[in-house]
Short mmCIF file of C-alpha atoms in Angstrom, two decimals:
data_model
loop_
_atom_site.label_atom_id
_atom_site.label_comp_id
_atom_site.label_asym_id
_atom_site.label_seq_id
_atom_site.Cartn_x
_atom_site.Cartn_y
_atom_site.Cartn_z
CA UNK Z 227 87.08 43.55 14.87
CA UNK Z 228 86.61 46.26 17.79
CA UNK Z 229 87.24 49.12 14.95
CA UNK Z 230 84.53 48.02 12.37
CA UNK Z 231 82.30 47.22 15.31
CA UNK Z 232 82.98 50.94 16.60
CA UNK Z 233 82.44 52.43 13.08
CA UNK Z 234 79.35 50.49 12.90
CA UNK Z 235 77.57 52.41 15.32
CA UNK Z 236 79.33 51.75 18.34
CA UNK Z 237 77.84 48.49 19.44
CA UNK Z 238 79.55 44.73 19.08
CA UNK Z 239 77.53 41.96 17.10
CA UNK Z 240 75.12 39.80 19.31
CA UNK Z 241 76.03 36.56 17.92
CA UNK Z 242 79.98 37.42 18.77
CA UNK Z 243 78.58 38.20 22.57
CA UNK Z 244 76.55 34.80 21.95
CA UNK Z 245 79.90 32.86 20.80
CA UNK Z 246 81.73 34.74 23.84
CA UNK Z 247 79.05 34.01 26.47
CA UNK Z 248 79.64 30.29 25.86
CA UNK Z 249 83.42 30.73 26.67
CA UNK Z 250 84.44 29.17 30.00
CA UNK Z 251 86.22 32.18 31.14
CA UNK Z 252 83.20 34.03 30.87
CA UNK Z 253 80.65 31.66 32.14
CA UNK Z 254 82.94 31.78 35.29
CA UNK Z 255 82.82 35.59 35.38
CA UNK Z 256 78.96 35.35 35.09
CA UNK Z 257 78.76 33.28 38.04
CA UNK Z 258 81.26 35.45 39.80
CA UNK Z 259 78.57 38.40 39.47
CA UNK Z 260 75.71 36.76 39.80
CA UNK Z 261 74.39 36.34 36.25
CA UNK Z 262 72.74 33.03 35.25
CA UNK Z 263 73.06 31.82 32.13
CA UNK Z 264 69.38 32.07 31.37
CA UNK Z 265 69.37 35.83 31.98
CA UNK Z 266 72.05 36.33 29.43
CA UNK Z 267 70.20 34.55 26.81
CA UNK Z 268 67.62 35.95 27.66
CA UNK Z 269 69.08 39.71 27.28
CA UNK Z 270 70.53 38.67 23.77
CA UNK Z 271 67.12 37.28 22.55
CA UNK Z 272 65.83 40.77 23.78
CA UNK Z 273 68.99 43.04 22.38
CA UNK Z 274 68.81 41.18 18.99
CA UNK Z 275 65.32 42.28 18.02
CA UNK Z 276 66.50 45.42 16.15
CA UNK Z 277 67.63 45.15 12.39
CA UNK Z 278 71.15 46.08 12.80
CA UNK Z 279 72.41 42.63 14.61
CA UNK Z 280 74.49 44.93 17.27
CA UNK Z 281 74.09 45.72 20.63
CA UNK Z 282 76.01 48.60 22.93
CA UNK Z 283 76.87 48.41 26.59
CA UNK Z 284 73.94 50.87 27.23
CA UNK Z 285 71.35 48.56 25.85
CA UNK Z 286 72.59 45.52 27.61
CA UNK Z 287 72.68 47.42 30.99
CA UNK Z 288 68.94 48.56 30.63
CA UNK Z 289 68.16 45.55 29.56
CA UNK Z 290 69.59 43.89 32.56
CA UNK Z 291 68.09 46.15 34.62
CA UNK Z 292 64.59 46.03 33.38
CA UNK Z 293 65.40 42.15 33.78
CA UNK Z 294 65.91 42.38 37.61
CA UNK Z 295 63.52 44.62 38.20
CA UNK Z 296 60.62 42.57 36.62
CA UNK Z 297 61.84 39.42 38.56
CA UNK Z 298 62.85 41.22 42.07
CA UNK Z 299 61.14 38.93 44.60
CA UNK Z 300 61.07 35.79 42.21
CA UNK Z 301 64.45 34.93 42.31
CA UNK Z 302 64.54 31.98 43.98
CA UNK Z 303 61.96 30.71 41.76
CA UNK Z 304 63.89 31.53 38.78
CA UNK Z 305 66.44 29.76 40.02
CA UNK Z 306 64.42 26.37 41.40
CA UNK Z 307 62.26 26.42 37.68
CA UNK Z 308 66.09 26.84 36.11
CA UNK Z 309 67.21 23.40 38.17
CA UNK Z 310 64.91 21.71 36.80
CA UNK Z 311 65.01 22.65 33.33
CA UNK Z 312 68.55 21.03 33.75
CA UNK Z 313 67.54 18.32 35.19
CA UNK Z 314 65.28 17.60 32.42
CA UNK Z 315 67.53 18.59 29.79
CA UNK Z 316 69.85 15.64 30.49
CA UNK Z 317 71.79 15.75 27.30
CA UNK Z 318 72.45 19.45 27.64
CA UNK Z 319 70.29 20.14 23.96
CA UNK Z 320 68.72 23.46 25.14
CA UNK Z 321 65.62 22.40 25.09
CA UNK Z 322 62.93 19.72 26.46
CA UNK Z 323 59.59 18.23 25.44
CA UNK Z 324 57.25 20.60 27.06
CA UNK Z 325 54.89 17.29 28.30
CA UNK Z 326 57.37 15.77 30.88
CA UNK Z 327 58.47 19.33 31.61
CA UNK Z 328 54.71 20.45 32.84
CA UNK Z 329 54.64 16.76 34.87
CA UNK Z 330 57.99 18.32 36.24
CA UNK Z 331 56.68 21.47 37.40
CA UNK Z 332 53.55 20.25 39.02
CA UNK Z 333 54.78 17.48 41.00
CA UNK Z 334 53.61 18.09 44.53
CA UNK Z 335 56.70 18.92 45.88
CA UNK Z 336 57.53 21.50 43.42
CA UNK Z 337 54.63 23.44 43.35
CA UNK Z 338 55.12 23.71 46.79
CA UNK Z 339 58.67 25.14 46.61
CA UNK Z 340 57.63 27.58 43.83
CA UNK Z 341 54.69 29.10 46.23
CA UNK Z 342 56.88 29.35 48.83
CA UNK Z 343 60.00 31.22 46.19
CA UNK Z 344 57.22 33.27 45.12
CA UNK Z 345 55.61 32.02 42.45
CA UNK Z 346 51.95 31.55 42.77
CA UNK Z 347 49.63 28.67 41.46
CA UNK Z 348 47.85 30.37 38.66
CA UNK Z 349 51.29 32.25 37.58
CA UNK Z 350 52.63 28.51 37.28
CA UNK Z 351 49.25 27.53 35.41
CA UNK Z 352 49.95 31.31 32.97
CA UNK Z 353 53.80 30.37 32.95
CA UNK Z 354 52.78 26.64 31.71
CA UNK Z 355 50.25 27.55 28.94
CA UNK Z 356 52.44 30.26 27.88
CA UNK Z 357 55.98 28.27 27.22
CA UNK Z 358 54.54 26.42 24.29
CA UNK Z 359 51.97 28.45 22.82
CA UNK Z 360 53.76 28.07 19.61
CA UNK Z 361 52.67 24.36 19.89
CA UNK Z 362 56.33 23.09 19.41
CA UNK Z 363 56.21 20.83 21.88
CA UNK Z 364 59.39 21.80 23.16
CA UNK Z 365 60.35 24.14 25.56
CA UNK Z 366 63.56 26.75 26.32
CA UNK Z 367 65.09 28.33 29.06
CA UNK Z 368 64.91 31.48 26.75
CA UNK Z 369 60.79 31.03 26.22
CA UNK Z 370 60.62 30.19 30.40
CA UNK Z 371 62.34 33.39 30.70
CA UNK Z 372 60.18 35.35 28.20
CA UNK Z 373 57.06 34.31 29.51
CA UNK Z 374 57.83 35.19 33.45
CA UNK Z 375 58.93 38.54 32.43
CA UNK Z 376 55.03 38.94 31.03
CA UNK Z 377 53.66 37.30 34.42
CA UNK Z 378 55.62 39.25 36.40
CA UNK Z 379 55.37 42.62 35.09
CA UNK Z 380 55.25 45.17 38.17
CA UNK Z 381 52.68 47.22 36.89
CA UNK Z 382 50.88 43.97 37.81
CA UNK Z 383 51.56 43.61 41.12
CA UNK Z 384 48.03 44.00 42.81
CA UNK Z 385 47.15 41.27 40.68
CA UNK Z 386 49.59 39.18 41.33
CA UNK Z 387 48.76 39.85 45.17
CA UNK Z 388 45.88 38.70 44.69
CA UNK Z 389 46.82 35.44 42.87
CA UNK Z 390 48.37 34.60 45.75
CA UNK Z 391 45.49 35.51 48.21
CA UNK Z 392 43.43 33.43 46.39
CA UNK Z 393 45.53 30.37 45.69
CA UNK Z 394 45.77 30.28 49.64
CA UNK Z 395 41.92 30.99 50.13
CA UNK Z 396 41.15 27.68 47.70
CA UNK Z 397 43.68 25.89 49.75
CA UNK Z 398 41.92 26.90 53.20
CA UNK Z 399 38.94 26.13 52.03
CA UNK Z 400 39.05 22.17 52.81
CA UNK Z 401 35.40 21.88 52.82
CA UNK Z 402 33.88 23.20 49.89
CA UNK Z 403 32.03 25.41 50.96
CA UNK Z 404 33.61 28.44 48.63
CA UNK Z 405 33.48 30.91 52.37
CA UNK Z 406 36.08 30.64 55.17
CA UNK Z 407 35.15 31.84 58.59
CA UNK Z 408 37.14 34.78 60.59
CA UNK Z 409 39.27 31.66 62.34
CA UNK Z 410 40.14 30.23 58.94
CA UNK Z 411 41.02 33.60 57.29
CA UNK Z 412 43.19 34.58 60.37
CA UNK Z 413 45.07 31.81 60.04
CA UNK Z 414 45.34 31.36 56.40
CA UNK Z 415 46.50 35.08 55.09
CA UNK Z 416 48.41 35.43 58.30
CA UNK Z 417 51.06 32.75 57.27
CA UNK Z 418 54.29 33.45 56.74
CA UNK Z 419 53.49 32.30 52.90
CA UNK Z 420 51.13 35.10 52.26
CA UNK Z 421 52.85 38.23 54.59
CA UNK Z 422 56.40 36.84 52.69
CA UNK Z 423 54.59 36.82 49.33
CA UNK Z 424 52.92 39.92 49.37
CA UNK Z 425 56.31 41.81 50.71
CA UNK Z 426 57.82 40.68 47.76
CA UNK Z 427 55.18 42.40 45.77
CA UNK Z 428 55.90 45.85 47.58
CA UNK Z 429 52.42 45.09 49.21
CA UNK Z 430 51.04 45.63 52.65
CA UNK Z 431 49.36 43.17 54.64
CA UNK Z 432 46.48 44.48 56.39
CA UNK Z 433 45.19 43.91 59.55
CA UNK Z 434 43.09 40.55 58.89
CA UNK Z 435 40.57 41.09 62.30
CA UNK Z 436 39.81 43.68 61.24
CA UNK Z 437 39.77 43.83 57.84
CA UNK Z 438 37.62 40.73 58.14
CA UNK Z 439 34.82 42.72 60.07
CA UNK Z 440 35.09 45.70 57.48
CA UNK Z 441 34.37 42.62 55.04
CA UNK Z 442 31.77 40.79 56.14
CA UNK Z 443 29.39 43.47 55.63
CA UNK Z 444 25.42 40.60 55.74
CA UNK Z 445 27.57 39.61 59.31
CA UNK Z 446 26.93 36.11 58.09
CA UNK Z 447 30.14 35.46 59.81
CA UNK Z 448 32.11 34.32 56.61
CA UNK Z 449 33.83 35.75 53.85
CA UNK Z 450 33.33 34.37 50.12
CA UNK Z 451 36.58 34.92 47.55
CA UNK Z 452 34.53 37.98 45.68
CA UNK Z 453 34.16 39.25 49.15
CA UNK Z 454 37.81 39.47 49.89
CA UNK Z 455 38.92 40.55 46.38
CA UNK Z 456 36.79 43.42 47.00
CA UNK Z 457 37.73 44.14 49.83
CA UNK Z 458 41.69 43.83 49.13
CA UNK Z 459 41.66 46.48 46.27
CA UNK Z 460 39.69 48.89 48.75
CA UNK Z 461 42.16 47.93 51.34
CA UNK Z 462 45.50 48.79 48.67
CA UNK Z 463 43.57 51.92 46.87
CA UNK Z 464 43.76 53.51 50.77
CA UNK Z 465 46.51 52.85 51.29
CA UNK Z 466 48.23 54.60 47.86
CA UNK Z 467 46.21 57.22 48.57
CA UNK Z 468 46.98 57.70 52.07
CA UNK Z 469 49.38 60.69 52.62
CA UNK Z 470 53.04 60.38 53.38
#
């Protein structure tokens, strides 16, 4: 009870908060305040890592913190790759085969909605061979969780711009021909897609015209992708630097 959980150390037993979390009343309140159900398993399978098998309110509330903070920006992603996960998981087991689960996620349409909820290609591709590197051949909402919480670390975030610069650069380039001219990269990085994703990331857009010039330093009148990658991380390192 609440006393020997108190003399204990202060904390409550995870798999108590695990039996209570599945309690309708709860799962009600969760919605209420905003708290999916793969975010709470996810904070128990984080909280229950430590030998004792409790957890205090302090814990949980850093946890949940760290949680939001990691996936600011990717919310709507969350939520989309979540959907589906149910829709997969039609007899409500927990889990799926991970096969028709990757078909899921890279159907057409749906890589499209993740880019545009802020989740790039190659973070999908990371997210994908991450899930079952166990080699289960199932997946869980808790492993989906773990795994975009590594992607989408913070202290990442330049790369992660960058992911995204360059999963719209392959995209614009419908030729081949591994370069985009100053008309294609003007109106490539200056769609809503890109300026969106990167303000997510807490990082600035630059001015493409004349970024590009700064760029194309042989004035061969294109830019190739190691061209732009260099020139993005210049661009950033500025501006962190730059006073006020």
């Amino acid at each position: 009870g609440q006393a020997e959980n108190t003399a204990r150390g202060g904390g409550v037993e995870v798999r108590e908060l695990r039996k209570l979390a599945r309690k309708p009343e709860v799962t009600s309140e969760m919605v209420r305040v905003r708290l999916t159900g793969t975010e709470m398993a996810f904070l128990l399978s984080q909280v229950d890592r430590g030998p004792r098998g409790l957890v205090t309110l302090e814990e949980l509330c850093e946890t949940l913190v760290k949680l939001r903070t990691v996936l600011r920006g990717a919310e709507r992603a969350v939520a989309f790759i979540e959907r589906l996960f149910s829709e997969a998981d039609a007899n409500n087991t927990g889990q799926v085969a991970y096969e028709p689960f990757r078909q899921l996620l890279t159907q057409t349409s749906n890589v499209k909605k993740l880019m545009a909820s802020g989740l790039s290609i190659s973070e999908l591709e990371e997210l994908l061979e991450q899930v079952d590197s166990d080699d289960s051949g199932f997946v869980t909402l808790e492993k989906v969780m773990n795994c975009l919480v590594v992607i989408l670390d913070p202290e990442k975030a330049k790369v992660r711009g960058l992911r995204l610069i360059e999963d719209h650069f392959h995209l614009a380039d419908v030729d081949g021909s591994r370069t985009l001219s100053k008309e294609e990269v003007l109106q490539c990085f200056r769609a809503r897609e890109v300026t969106e994703g990167l303000k997510r990331l807490d990082l600035e857009s630059p001015d493409w015209d004349v970024l590009f010039t700064e760029m194309d330093v042989n004035h061969s009148g294109d830019l190739c992708w190691n061209e732009i990658h260099d020139g993005m991380m210049t661009f950033w390192t500025k501006v962190s630097e730059a006073p006020g």
